[in-house]
Amino acid sequence: MEAKNLALISPEGLRIDGRKPDEIRDIKMTVGVLENADGSAYVEQGNTKVYAAVYGPREVHPRHLASPDKAVIRCRYHMTPFSVEERKSPAPSRREIELSKVIREALTPAILLEQFPFTVIDVFVEIINADGSTRCASIIAASLALASAGIPMRDLVAACSVGKVNGVLVLDVTDTEDKHGEVDMPLAMMPNRNEVTLLQLDGVLSVEELEKAIAMVSKACRDIYERQKNALKAKYLEARKVN
Amino acid sequence: MVPGELLAEGDYGVGSYTYRENGRIYSITIGIVEYKKGVIRVVPLQGPYIPKVGDVVIGIVTDFLPTAYVLDINSHYKAVLQASEFVPPRKSVLTEDLAKYLDIGETMVCKVAKFDKYSDALLTCRDKDLGRLIDGRLIKINPAKIPRLIGRKGSMVNLIKKETGCKIIVGQNGYIWIKGKEPKLEDLAEKAIRKVEQEAHTSGLTQQIQSMLQVEKGG
């Protein structure tokens, strides 16, 4: 490809948006943004903008999908046609179907599903603007939305990606870095329990690099986790301040 | 507290909305921690209504079964009310037209008689103050806020009742029935209830509601 030799790291060791390699983008998290959903959240990570809505637990339709011992989670990851540079068809693509599954599986271990047999919890994730790491932003938003819906959870799920561009490991990959870099590795975890719920690797990393990458990204996840907790509490503290 | 947050370490009782792992107790929902008699529990600020035996709930009839009514109780579980409670003993429940006694859309105050998470809730109307609700208006609030609306020994709801002169029935499931002498008073009661719902976690709310109601009544 023509862009293989694109300089993504400046001579000073900074990235194209001026970040240090181990720096994540600014994250803005807001909880309870959608009136009609049982729980919702909005996450803005740099130029990646995501809405998540949670409905349920509610009755399952069609009935045969219900499980007699636990709740079922359904997840839909969807990119709006205007979220990328060239219009994306609104129909679910192969990639979106895969990401829906991946996000569902990243959230499932956190939720106490056995408390709601015969029911379904619907998670809708809508990408408003995509600039890399959308699945991580989606997981952050979805887990906030689940918590704000009052669904019992073992822990919040935090997520972050790590990549390799021009031979340097970088946190929180942007679209350009993903497309022109060598590696993209998203990871989701429950920081309090130290359990990884999602790990994907697109590219090639040596064992040492992998270990270093995981250490970097789990540190970032803990940072994001603290912000998630603050975002959830902020909603209630704000109301208290008004009085 | 938010899900996954550490509440305590050591030998404490595990109350509702918490779980224990390796001797540590964690929260599983957004809520406020409460510590009573060696038991730690979390009072949720948000969440679905889960029926409990003995709860007084308000339901809306939505369907008929051969010998029972199906009610919506604002939960992910359906509620069933046996028709034998309405059909006179000499008549057969099976041959009678159930709509004669209770029609779709009618509002009932019931008590949860039986419930487990694997089946629908069974309701009963055979008790004092239970039965059909006529007139008035039905409003829906977040079921997690109901304890706050009732207040300590019913202090909050009694205050609203006293100040507005409305009859109010609070269902544990988040449905509330209001009937007042005039629509204006019903509006006022509804406004007060909405305020309680929005500011449930703040302190000194009873006083605030009282002054609000008095100001509004005067004006």
PDB file of C-alpha atoms in Angstrom, chain A residues 31 38 56-59 63 68-69 112 114-119 147-156 192-193 195 225 228-229 232-233 235-237 239-240 243, chain B residues 1-6 17 19 21 24 26-30 32 44-48 50 75-78 117-120 142 145 195 198-199 201-203 205 208:
ATOM      1  CA  VAL A  31     -25.333   8.922  31.671  1.00  0.00           C
ATOM      2  CA  ASP A  38     -34.441   2.214  30.707  1.00  0.00           C
ATOM      3  CA  GLY A  56     -35.151  -4.482  29.889  1.00  0.00           C
ATOM      4  CA  PRO A  57     -35.252  -6.930  31.471  1.00  0.00           C
ATOM      5  CA  ARG A  58     -38.418  -7.486  29.450  1.00  0.00           C
ATOM      6  CA  GLU A  59     -40.434 -10.284  27.903  1.00  0.00           C
ATOM      7  CA  ARG A  63     -40.806 -16.587  22.750  1.00  0.00           C
ATOM      8  CA  PRO A  68     -35.437 -20.903  31.423  1.00  0.00           C
ATOM      9  CA  ASP A  69     -32.432 -20.365  33.679  1.00  0.00           C
ATOM     10  CA  LEU A 112     -26.037 -11.327  36.801  1.00  0.00           C
ATOM     11  CA  GLU A 114     -29.545 -15.701  36.467  1.00  0.00           C
ATOM     12  CA  GLN A 115     -31.659 -13.145  38.348  1.00  0.00           C
ATOM     13  CA  PHE A 116     -34.040 -12.702  35.433  1.00  0.00           C
ATOM     14  CA  PRO A 117     -34.966 -16.006  33.792  1.00  0.00           C
ATOM     15  CA  PHE A 118     -37.292 -15.922  30.733  1.00  0.00           C
ATOM     16  CA  THR A 119     -36.414 -12.306  29.976  1.00  0.00           C
ATOM     17  CA  ALA A 147     -25.580   0.172  35.117  1.00  0.00           C
ATOM     18  CA  SER A 148     -27.809   3.218  34.756  1.00  0.00           C
ATOM     19  CA  ALA A 149     -30.744   0.928  33.954  1.00  0.00           C
ATOM     20  CA  GLY A 150     -30.234  -0.620  37.387  1.00  0.00           C
ATOM     21  CA  ILE A 151     -29.345  -4.028  35.991  1.00  0.00           C
ATOM     22  CA  PRO A 152     -27.355  -6.035  38.558  1.00  0.00           C
ATOM     23  CA  MET A 153     -23.716  -6.301  37.474  1.00  0.00           C
ATOM     24  CA  ARG A 154     -20.626  -7.852  39.007  1.00  0.00           C
ATOM     25  CA  ASP A 155     -18.519  -4.989  37.740  1.00  0.00           C
ATOM     26  CA  LEU A 156     -18.441  -2.312  35.090  1.00  0.00           C
ATOM     27  CA  ASN A 192     -12.067  -4.790  39.845  1.00  0.00           C
ATOM     28  CA  ARG A 193     -12.072  -8.513  39.176  1.00  0.00           C
ATOM     29  CA  GLU A 195     -10.878 -10.420  34.260  1.00  0.00           C
ATOM     30  CA  TYR A 225     -13.022   2.612  34.847  1.00  0.00           C
ATOM     31  CA  GLN A 228     -17.009   5.514  34.350  1.00  0.00           C
ATOM     32  CA  LYS A 229     -17.645   5.403  38.091  1.00  0.00           C
ATOM     33  CA  LEU A 232     -22.418   7.321  37.029  1.00  0.00           C
ATOM     34  CA  LYS A 233     -22.148   9.135  40.334  1.00  0.00           C
ATOM     35  CA  LYS A 235     -25.745  12.136  37.581  1.00  0.00           C
ATOM     36  CA  TYR A 236     -26.934  11.831  41.164  1.00  0.00           C
ATOM     37  CA  LEU A 237     -24.526  14.299  42.731  1.00  0.00           C
ATOM     38  CA  ALA A 239     -29.220  16.723  41.330  1.00  0.00           C
ATOM     39  CA  ARG A 240     -28.109  17.082  44.933  1.00  0.00           C
ATOM     40  CA  ASN A 243     -30.948  21.954  45.931  1.00  0.00           C
TER      41      ASN A 243
ATOM     42  CA  MET B   1     -22.116   3.069  44.992  1.00  0.00           C
ATOM     43  CA  VAL B   2     -21.836   1.699  41.485  1.00  0.00           C
ATOM     44  CA  PRO B   3     -21.644  -1.933  40.317  1.00  0.00           C
ATOM     45  CA  GLY B   4     -18.432  -3.657  41.296  1.00  0.00           C
ATOM     46  CA  GLU B   5     -17.489  -1.183  43.970  1.00  0.00           C
ATOM     47  CA  LEU B   6     -16.002  -2.589  47.153  1.00  0.00           C
ATOM     48  CA  TYR B  17     -27.924  -5.934  45.813  1.00  0.00           C
ATOM     49  CA  TYR B  19     -22.349 -10.118  46.556  1.00  0.00           C
ATOM     50  CA  GLU B  21     -16.268 -12.964  46.896  1.00  0.00           C
ATOM     51  CA  ARG B  24     -15.065  -9.012  50.264  1.00  0.00           C
ATOM     52  CA  TYR B  26     -19.248  -5.692  46.429  1.00  0.00           C
ATOM     53  CA  SER B  27     -22.200  -3.702  45.177  1.00  0.00           C
ATOM     54  CA  ILE B  28     -24.077  -4.897  42.096  1.00  0.00           C
ATOM     55  CA  THR B  29     -26.099  -1.794  41.305  1.00  0.00           C
ATOM     56  CA  ILE B  30     -26.203   1.990  41.569  1.00  0.00           C
ATOM     57  CA  ILE B  32     -26.835   4.003  48.519  1.00  0.00           C
ATOM     58  CA  PRO B  44     -30.948   0.855  44.501  1.00  0.00           C
ATOM     59  CA  LEU B  45     -31.580   4.225  42.862  1.00  0.00           C
ATOM     60  CA  GLN B  46     -32.728   2.686  39.614  1.00  0.00           C
ATOM     61  CA  GLY B  47     -34.012  -0.621  38.389  1.00  0.00           C
ATOM     62  CA  PRO B  48     -36.930  -2.804  37.356  1.00  0.00           C
ATOM     63  CA  ILE B  50     -39.351  -7.318  40.999  1.00  0.00           C
ATOM     64  CA  SER B  75     -42.660  -5.602  35.515  1.00  0.00           C
ATOM     65  CA  HIS B  76     -41.071  -8.068  33.136  1.00  0.00           C
ATOM     66  CA  TYR B  77     -43.291 -10.703  34.749  1.00  0.00           C
ATOM     67  CA  LYS B  78     -46.983 -10.937  34.011  1.00  0.00           C
ATOM     68  CA  LYS B 117     -38.613 -15.678  39.389  1.00  0.00           C
ATOM     69  CA  TYR B 118     -39.398 -18.697  37.244  1.00  0.00           C
ATOM     70  CA  SER B 119     -43.130 -18.100  36.900  1.00  0.00           C
ATOM     71  CA  ASP B 120     -45.683 -15.337  36.681  1.00  0.00           C
ATOM     72  CA  ASN B 142     -39.699   4.761  38.658  1.00  0.00           C
ATOM     73  CA  LYS B 145     -38.266   5.603  44.044  1.00  0.00           C
ATOM     74  CA  LYS B 195     -40.704  16.146  42.449  1.00  0.00           C
ATOM     75  CA  GLN B 198     -36.696  13.377  40.646  1.00  0.00           C
ATOM     76  CA  GLU B 199     -35.073  14.341  43.913  1.00  0.00           C
ATOM     77  CA  HIS B 201     -31.888  10.853  46.940  1.00  0.00           C
ATOM     78  CA  THR B 202     -31.683  14.352  48.447  1.00  0.00           C
ATOM     79  CA  SER B 203     -32.142  15.030  52.135  1.00  0.00           C
ATOM     80  CA  LEU B 205     -37.213  16.446  50.991  1.00  0.00           C
ATOM     81  CA  GLN B 208     -39.334  20.977  50.767  1.00  0.00           C
TER      82      GLN B 208
END
